[in-house]
Short mmCIF file of C-alpha atoms in Angstrom, two decimals:
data_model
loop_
_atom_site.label_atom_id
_atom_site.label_comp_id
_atom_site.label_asym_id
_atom_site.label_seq_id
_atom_site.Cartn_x
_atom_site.Cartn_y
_atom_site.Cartn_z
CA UNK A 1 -38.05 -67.20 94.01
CA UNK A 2 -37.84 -67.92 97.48
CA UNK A 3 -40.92 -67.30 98.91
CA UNK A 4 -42.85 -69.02 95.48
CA UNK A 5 -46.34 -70.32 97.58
CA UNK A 6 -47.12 -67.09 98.07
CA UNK A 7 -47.03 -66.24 94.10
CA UNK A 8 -50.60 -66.08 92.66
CA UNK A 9 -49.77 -67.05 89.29
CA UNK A 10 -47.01 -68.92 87.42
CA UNK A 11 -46.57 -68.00 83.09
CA UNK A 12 -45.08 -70.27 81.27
CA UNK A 13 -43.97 -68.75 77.95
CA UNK A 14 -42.50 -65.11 77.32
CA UNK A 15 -43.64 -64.53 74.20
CA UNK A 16 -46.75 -62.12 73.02
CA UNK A 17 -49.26 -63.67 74.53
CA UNK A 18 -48.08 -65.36 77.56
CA UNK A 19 -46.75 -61.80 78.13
CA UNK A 20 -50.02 -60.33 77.58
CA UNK A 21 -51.50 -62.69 79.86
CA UNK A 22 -49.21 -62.21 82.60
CA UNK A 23 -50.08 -58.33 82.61
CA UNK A 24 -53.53 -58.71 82.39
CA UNK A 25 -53.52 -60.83 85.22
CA UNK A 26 -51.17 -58.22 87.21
CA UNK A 27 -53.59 -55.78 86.40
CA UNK A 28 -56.08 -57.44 88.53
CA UNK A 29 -54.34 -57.42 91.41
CA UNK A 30 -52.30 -60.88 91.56
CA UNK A 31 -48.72 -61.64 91.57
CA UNK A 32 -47.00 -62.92 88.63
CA UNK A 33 -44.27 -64.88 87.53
CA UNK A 34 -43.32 -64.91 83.63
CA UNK A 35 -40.93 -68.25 83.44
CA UNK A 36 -39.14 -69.16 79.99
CA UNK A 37 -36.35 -71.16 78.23
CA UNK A 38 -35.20 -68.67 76.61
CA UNK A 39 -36.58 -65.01 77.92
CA UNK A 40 -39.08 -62.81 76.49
CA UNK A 41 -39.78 -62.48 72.52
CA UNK A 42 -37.25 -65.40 71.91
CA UNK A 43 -39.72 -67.40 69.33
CA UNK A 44 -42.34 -66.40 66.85
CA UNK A 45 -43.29 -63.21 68.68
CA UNK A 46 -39.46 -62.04 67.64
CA UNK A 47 -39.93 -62.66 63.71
CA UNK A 48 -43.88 -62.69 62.60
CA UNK A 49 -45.68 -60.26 60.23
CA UNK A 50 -46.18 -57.63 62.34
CA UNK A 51 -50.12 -57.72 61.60
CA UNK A 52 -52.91 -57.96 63.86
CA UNK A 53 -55.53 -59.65 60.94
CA UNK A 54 -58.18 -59.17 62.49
CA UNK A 55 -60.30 -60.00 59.27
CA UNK A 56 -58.21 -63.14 58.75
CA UNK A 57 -61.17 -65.40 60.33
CA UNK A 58 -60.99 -68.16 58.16
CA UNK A 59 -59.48 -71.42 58.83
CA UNK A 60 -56.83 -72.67 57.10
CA UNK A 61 -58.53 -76.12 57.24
CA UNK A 62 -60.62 -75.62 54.37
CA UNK A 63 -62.15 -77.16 51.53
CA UNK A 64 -60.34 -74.14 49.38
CA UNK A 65 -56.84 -75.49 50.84
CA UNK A 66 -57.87 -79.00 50.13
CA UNK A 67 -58.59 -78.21 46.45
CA UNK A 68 -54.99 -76.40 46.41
CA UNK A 69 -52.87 -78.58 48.77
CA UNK A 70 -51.48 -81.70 46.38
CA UNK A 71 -50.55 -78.51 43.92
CA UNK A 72 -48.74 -76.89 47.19
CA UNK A 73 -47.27 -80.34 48.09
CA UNK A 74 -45.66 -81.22 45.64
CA UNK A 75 -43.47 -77.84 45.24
CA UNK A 76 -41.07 -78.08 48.42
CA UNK A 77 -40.33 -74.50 48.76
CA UNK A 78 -44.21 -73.38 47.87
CA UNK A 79 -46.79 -72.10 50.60
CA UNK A 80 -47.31 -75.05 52.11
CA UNK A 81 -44.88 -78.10 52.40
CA UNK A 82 -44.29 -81.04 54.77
CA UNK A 83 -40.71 -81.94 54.37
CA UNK A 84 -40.14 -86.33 53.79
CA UNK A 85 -38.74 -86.78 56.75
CA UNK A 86 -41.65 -85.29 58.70
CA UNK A 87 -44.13 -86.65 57.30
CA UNK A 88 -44.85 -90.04 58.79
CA UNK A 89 -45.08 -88.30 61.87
CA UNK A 90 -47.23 -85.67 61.39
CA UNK A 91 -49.65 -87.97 59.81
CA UNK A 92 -52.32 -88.22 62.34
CA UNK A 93 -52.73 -84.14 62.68
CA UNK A 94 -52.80 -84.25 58.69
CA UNK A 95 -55.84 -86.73 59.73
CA UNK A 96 -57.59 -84.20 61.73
CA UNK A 97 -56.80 -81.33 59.64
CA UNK A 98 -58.50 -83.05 56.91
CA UNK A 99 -61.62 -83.75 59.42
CA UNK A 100 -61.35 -79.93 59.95
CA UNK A 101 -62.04 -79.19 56.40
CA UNK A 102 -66.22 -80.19 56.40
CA UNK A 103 -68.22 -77.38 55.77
CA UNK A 104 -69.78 -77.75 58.91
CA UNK A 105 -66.55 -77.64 60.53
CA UNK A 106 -65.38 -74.93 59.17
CA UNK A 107 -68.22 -72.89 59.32
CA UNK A 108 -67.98 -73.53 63.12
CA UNK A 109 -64.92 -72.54 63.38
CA UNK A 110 -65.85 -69.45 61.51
CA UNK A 111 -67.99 -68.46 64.32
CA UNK A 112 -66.09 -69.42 66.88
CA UNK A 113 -62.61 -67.31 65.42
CA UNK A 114 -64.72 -64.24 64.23
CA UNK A 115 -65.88 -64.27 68.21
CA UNK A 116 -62.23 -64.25 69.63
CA UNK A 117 -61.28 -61.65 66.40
CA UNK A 118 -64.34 -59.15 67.93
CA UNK A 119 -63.26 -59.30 71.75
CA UNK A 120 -59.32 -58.99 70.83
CA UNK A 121 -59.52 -55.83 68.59
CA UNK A 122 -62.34 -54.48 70.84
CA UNK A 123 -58.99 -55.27 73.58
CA UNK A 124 -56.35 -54.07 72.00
CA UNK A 125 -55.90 -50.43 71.76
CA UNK A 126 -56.41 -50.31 76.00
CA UNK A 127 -54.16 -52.79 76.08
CA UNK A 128 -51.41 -51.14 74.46
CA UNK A 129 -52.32 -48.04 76.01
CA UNK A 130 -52.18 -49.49 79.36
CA UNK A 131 -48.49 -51.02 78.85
CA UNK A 132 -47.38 -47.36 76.89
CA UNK A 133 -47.15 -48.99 73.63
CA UNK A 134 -49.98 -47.12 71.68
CA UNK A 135 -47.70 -45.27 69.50
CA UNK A 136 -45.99 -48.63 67.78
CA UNK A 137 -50.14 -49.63 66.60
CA UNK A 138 -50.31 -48.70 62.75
CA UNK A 139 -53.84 -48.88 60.40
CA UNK A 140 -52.17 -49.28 57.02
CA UNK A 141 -54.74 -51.77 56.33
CA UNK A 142 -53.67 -55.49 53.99
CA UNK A 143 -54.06 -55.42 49.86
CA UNK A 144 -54.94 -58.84 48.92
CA UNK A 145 -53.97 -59.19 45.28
CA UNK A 146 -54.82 -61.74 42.41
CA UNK A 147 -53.58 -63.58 39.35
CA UNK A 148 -56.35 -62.87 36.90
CA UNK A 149 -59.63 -62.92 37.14
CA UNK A 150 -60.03 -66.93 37.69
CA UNK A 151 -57.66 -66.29 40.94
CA UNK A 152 -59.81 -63.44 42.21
CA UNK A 153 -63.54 -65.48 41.63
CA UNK A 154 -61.99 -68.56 43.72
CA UNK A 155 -61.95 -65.92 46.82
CA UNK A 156 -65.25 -64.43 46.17
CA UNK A 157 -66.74 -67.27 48.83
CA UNK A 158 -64.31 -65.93 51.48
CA UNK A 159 -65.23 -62.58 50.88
CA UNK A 160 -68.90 -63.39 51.42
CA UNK A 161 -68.15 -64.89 54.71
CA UNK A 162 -65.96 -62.08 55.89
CA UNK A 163 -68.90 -59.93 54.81
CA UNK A 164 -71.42 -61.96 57.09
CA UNK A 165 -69.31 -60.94 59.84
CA UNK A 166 -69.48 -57.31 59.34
CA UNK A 167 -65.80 -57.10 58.40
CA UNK A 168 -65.52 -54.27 55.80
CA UNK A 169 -63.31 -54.51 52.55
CA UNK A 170 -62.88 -53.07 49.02
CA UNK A 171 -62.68 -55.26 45.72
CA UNK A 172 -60.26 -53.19 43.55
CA UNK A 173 -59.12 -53.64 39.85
CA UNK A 174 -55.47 -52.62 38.74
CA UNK A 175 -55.36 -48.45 39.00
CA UNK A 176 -57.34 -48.99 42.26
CA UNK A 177 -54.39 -50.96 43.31
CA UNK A 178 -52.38 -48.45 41.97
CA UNK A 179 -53.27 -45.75 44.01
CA UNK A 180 -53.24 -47.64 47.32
CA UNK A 181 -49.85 -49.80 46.32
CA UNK A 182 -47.88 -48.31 43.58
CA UNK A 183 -45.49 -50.65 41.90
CA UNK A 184 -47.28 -54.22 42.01
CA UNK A 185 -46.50 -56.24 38.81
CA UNK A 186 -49.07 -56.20 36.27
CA UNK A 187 -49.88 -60.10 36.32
CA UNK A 188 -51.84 -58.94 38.93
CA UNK A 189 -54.64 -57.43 37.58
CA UNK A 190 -57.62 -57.64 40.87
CA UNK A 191 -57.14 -56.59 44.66
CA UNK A 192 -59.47 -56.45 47.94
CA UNK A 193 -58.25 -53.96 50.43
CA UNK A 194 -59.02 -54.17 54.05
CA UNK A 195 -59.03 -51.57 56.03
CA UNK A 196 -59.00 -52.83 59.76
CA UNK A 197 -55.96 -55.04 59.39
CA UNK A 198 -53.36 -53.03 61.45
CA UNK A 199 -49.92 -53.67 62.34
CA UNK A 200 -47.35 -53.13 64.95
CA UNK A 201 -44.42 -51.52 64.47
CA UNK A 202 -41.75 -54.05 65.07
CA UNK A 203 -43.32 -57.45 66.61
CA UNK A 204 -39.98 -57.87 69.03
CA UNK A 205 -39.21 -54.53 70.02
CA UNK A 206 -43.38 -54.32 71.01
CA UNK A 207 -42.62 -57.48 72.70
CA UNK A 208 -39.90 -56.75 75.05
CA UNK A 209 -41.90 -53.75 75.66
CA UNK A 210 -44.66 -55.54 77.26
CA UNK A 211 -41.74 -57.31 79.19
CA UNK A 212 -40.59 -54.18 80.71
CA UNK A 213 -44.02 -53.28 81.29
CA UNK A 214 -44.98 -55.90 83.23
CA UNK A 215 -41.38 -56.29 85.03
CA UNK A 216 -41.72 -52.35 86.06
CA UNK A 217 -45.43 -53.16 87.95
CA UNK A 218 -43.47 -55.42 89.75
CA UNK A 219 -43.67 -58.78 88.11
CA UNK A 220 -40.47 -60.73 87.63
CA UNK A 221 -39.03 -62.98 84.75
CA UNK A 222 -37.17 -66.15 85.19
CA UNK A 223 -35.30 -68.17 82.64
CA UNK A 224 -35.99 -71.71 82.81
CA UNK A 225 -36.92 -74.59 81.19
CA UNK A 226 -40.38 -76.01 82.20
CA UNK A 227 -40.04 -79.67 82.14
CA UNK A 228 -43.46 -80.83 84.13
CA UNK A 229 -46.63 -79.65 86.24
CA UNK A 230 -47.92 -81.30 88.98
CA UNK A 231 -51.32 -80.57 91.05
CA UNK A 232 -50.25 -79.85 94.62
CA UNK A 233 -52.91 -78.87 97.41
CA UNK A 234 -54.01 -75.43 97.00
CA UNK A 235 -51.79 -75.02 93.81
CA UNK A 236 -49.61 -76.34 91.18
CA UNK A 237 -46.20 -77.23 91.22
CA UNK A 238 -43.25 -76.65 88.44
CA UNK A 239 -40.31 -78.47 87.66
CA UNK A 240 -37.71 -77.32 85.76
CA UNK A 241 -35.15 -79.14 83.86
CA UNK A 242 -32.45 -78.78 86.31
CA UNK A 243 -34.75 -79.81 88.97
CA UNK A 244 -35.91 -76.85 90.23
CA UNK A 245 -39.62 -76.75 91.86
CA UNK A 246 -41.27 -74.04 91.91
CA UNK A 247 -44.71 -73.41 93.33
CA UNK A 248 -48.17 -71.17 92.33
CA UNK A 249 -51.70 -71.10 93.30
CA UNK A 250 -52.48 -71.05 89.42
CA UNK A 251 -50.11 -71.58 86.45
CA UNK A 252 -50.82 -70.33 82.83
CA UNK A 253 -49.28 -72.33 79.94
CA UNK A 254 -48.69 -70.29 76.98
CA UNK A 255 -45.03 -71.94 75.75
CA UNK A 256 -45.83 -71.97 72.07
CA UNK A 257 -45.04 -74.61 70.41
CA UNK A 258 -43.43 -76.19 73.20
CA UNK A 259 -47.06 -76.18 74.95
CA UNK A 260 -48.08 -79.62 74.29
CA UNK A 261 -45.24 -81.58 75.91
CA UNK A 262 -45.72 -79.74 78.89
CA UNK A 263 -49.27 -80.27 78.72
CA UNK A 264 -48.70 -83.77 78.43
CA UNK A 265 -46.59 -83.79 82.18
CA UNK A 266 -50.39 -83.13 83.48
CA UNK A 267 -52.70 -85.66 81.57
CA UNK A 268 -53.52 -83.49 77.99
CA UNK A 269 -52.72 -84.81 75.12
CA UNK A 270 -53.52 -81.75 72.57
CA UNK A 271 -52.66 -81.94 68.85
CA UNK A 272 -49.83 -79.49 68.11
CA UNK A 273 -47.82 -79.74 65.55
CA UNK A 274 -45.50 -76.32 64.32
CA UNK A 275 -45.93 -74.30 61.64
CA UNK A 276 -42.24 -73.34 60.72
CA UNK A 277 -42.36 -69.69 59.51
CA UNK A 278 -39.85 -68.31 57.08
CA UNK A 279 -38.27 -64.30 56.73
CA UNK A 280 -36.55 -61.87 55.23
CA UNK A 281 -36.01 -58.79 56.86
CA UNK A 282 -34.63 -56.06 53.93
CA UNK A 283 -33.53 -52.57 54.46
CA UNK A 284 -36.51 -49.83 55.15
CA UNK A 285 -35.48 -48.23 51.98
CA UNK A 286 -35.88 -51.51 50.11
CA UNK A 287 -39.28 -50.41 48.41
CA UNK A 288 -41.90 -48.09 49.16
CA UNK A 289 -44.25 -50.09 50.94
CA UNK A 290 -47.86 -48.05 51.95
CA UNK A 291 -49.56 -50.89 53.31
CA UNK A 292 -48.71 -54.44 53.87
CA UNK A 293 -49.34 -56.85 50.35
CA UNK A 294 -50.57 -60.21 50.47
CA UNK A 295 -49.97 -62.70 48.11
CA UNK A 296 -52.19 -65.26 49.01
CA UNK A 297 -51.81 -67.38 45.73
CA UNK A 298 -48.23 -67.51 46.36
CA UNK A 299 -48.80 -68.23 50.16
CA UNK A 300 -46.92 -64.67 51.83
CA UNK A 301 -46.59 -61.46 52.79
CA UNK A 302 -44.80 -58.24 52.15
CA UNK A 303 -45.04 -55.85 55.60
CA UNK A 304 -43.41 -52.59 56.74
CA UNK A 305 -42.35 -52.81 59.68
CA UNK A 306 -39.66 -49.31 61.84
CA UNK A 307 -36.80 -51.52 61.76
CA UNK A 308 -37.56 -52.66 57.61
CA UNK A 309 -39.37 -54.35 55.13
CA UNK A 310 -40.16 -58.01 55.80
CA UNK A 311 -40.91 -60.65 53.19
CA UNK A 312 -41.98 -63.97 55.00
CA UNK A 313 -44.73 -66.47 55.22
CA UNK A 314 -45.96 -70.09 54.01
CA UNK A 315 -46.44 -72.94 56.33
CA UNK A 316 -43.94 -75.15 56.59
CA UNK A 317 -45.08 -78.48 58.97
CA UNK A 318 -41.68 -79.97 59.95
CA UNK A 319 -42.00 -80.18 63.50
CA UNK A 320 -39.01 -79.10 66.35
CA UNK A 321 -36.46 -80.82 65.15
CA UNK A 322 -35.82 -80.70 61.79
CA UNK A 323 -32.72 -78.01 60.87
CA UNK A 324 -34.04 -74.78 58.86
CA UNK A 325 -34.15 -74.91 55.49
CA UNK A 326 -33.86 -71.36 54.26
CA UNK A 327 -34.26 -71.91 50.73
CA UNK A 328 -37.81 -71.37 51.55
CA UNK A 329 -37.20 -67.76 52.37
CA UNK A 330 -34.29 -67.10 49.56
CA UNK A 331 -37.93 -68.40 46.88
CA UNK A 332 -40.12 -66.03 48.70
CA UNK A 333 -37.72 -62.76 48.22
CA UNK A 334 -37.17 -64.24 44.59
CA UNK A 335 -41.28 -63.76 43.87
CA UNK A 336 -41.24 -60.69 45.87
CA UNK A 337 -38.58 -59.05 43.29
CA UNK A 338 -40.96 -60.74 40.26
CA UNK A 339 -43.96 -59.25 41.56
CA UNK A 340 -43.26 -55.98 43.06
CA UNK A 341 -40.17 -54.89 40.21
CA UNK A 342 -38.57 -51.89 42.79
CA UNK A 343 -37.83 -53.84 45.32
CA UNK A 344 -34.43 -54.14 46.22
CA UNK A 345 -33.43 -57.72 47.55
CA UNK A 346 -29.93 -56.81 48.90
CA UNK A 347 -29.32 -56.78 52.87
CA UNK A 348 -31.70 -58.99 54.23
CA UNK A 349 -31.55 -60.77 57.37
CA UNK A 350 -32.90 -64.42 57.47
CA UNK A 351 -35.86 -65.85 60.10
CA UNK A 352 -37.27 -69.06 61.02
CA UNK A 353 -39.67 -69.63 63.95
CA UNK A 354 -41.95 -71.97 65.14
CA UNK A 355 -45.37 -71.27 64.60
CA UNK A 356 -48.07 -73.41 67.22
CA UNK A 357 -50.85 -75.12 65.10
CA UNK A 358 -54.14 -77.11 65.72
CA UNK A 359 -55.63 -78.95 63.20
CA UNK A 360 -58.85 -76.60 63.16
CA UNK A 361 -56.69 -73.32 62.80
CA UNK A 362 -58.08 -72.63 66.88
CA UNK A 363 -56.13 -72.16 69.89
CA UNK A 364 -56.30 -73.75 73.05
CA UNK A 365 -57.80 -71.46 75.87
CA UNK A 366 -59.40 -73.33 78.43
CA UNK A 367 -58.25 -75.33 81.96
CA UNK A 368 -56.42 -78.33 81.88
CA UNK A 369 -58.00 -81.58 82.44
CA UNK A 370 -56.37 -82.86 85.83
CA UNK A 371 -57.20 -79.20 87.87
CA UNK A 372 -58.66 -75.89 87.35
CA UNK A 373 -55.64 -73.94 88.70
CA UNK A 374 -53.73 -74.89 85.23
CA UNK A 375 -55.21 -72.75 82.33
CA UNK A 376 -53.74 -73.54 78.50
CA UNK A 377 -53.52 -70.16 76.26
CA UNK A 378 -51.72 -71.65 73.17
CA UNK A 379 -51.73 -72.81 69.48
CA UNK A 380 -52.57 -69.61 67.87
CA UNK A 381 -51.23 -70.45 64.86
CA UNK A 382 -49.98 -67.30 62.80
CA UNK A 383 -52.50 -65.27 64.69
CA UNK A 384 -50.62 -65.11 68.21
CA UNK A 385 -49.99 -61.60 68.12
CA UNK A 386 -53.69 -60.63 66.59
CA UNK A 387 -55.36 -62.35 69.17
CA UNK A 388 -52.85 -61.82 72.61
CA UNK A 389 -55.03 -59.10 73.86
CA UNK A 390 -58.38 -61.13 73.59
CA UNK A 391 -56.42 -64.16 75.06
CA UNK A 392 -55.05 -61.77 77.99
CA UNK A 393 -58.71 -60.97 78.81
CA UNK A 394 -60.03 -64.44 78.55
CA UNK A 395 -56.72 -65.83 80.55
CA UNK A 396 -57.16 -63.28 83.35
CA UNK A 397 -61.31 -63.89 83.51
CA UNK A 398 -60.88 -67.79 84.32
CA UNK A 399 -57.76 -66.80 86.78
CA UNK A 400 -60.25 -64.39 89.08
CA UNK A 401 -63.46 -66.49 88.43
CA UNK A 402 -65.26 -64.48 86.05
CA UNK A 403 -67.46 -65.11 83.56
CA UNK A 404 -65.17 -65.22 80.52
CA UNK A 405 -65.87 -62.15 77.94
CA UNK A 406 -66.98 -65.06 75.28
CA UNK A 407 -67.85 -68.24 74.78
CA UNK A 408 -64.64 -70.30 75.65
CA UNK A 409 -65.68 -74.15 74.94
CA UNK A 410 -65.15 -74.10 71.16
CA UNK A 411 -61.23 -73.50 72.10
CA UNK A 412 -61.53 -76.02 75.06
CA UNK A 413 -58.37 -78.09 75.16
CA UNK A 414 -60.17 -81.13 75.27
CA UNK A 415 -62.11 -80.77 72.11
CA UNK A 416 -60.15 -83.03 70.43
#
């Protein structure tokens, strides 16, 4: 980069949707630079779901996940788990996630996600037929199944919600599982099918796609290790960890779960905490999947993806640090085999990634504190890849002075 003052914008982060970003913003008109510590679809854009939820607009601060959370707790390879040695830490984002859980909170949050849902499905298929990846999109739709008939009530309140928002789905009973899913266990006995959930085809092959995109329009990649930001006149300075500077007019942090130490260089202290996702990546011939199965009780998710069939999920807050602990994805396969009896657990390739979460289950999208040319797109939870095309637009509207597509201040940085 040796002419870096005259680059319009800086990315920092090479996953989905700093990736995203960085091509919307090429697209109008400016010059981009994609910098990361690792290159593009290193982190969770490599090993998520594959699904673009688009219905998924409720929070996961709740008072549904309070009811179920000491249950959850105190099973430390269940859906959700905060390992001992984390925990003292993480205590004050426990604090706000618990503030998170008021009705009124959540019903504001509601709005607010069902908003940035709208504008990033209504952005998607341009998007990925602007970067030549329309053929990896799949609409296989998400089955939602139950335990009984208690299970299935407790989600009727969710349902109504999602229904208040126009999203369309389809309560189902056992054959009417049958005939979307064949081969689900029969303690399952109820099922809501949603249509407009879609997929991708493989989340890090669609990844480095957008990566060769953007690099073939001319933008360039750099590996490097943000370690601060600094407001210069007329732009914004980076420094690397080996002490490199590098300059932009505007820079556009979207580093995951690494966002909010860098954040912190310029003044923002934001809430993050990770979300440690676990996988299993089996053989395509490993069952006949039709459409991706979620097993919300049991806290994940059963997806086809071209390159296999991936078992994964549960949230996991442990922090950067902590070293994987992949029991959590050996008890997942071990429920998928229980509850879908074909499927054959041999092959499998483990996962774990970090996930970027805020307390309220919102990203940050917004500018930072100290100067408008710095502009925060992270903490999408494990909705990065369903929202990265609504993010894109929103980045690239603040970058050239527009009036964003949507309302923006309910993901403000600053909110907390």
């Amino acid at each position: 980069m040796k002419e870096q003052a005259q680059t319009d914008v800086i990315v920092i982060g090479a996953g989905v949707v700093g990736l995203s970003a960085a091509i919307a913003a090429q697209a109008r008109g400016l010059t981009v630079v994609v910098v990361d510590r690792e290159g593009p679809a290193a982190g969770a854009s490599a090993g998520n779901a594959g699904a673009f939820a688009f219905t998924d607009i409720l929070p996961l601060a709740s008072p549904g996940i309070l009811k179920k959370a000491p249950k959850w707790l105190l099973d430390p390879l269940g859906p959700l788990t905060v390992p001992p040695a984390y925990a003292l830490q993480i205590a004050p984002w426990m604090f706000r996630f618990w503030r998170a859980c008021s009705p009124r909170r959540v019903a504001q949050s509601t709005t607010a996600q069902t908003t940035l849902m709208d504008l990033s499905r209504s952005e998607l298929e341009p998007f990925l037929a602007q970067t030549g990846t329309v053929k990896m999109l799949q609409k296989n739709g998400n089955l939602q199944v139950y335990e009984g008939e208690g299970e299935f009530k407790a989600s009727l309140p969710g349902w109504k919600a999602r229904a208040a928002h126009g999203i369309e789905f389809h309560h189902l009973d056992a054959l009417g599982m049958a005939e979307i899913q064949p081969g689900i266990a029969p303690r399952f006995t109820h099922g809501t099918f949603t249509p407009g959930w879609y997929s991708i085809a493989d989340p890090k092959l669609y990844t480095l796609a957008l990566a060769d995109h953007f690099q073939a329009s001319g933008g360039m990649i750099e590996r490097a290790e943000v370690a601060a930001l600094q407001p210069v006149g007329g732009g914004v300075e980076v420094t690397t960890a080996d002490g490199r500077l590098l300059r932009a007019a505007n820079v556009v942090l979207a580093a995951g779960a690494f966002s909010h130490r860098i954040a912190r260089t310029i003044g923002d202290i934001v809430p993050l905490e990770t979300e440690r996702g676990y996988n299993t990546t089996l053989p395509a011939e490993a069952f006949d999947l039709r459409t991706q199965v979620t097993f919300g009780g049991h806290g994940f998710v059963v997806s086809r993806l071209s390159t296999g069939i991936r078992v994964g999920g549960a949230v996991e807050l442990g922090g950067l640090k902590l070293p994987p602990n992949f029991r959590r994805s050996e008890a997942m396969l071990t429920k998928a085999q229980a509850f879908l009896p074909g499927l054959k657990p041999q092959g499998g390739v483990q996962w774990m990634g970090f996930r970027p979460s805020l307390p309220d289950s919102l990203p940050a999208i917004g500018r930072a504190r100290a100067t408008q040319r710095v502009i925060y797109a992270f903490g999408h939870g494990h909705l990065g890849l369903t929202q990265s095309a609504g993010t894109a637009r929103l980045v690239a509207d603040l970058l050239t002075g527009r009036n964003p597509a949507i309302e923006v201040s309910p993901f403000s940085p600053q909110r907390f």
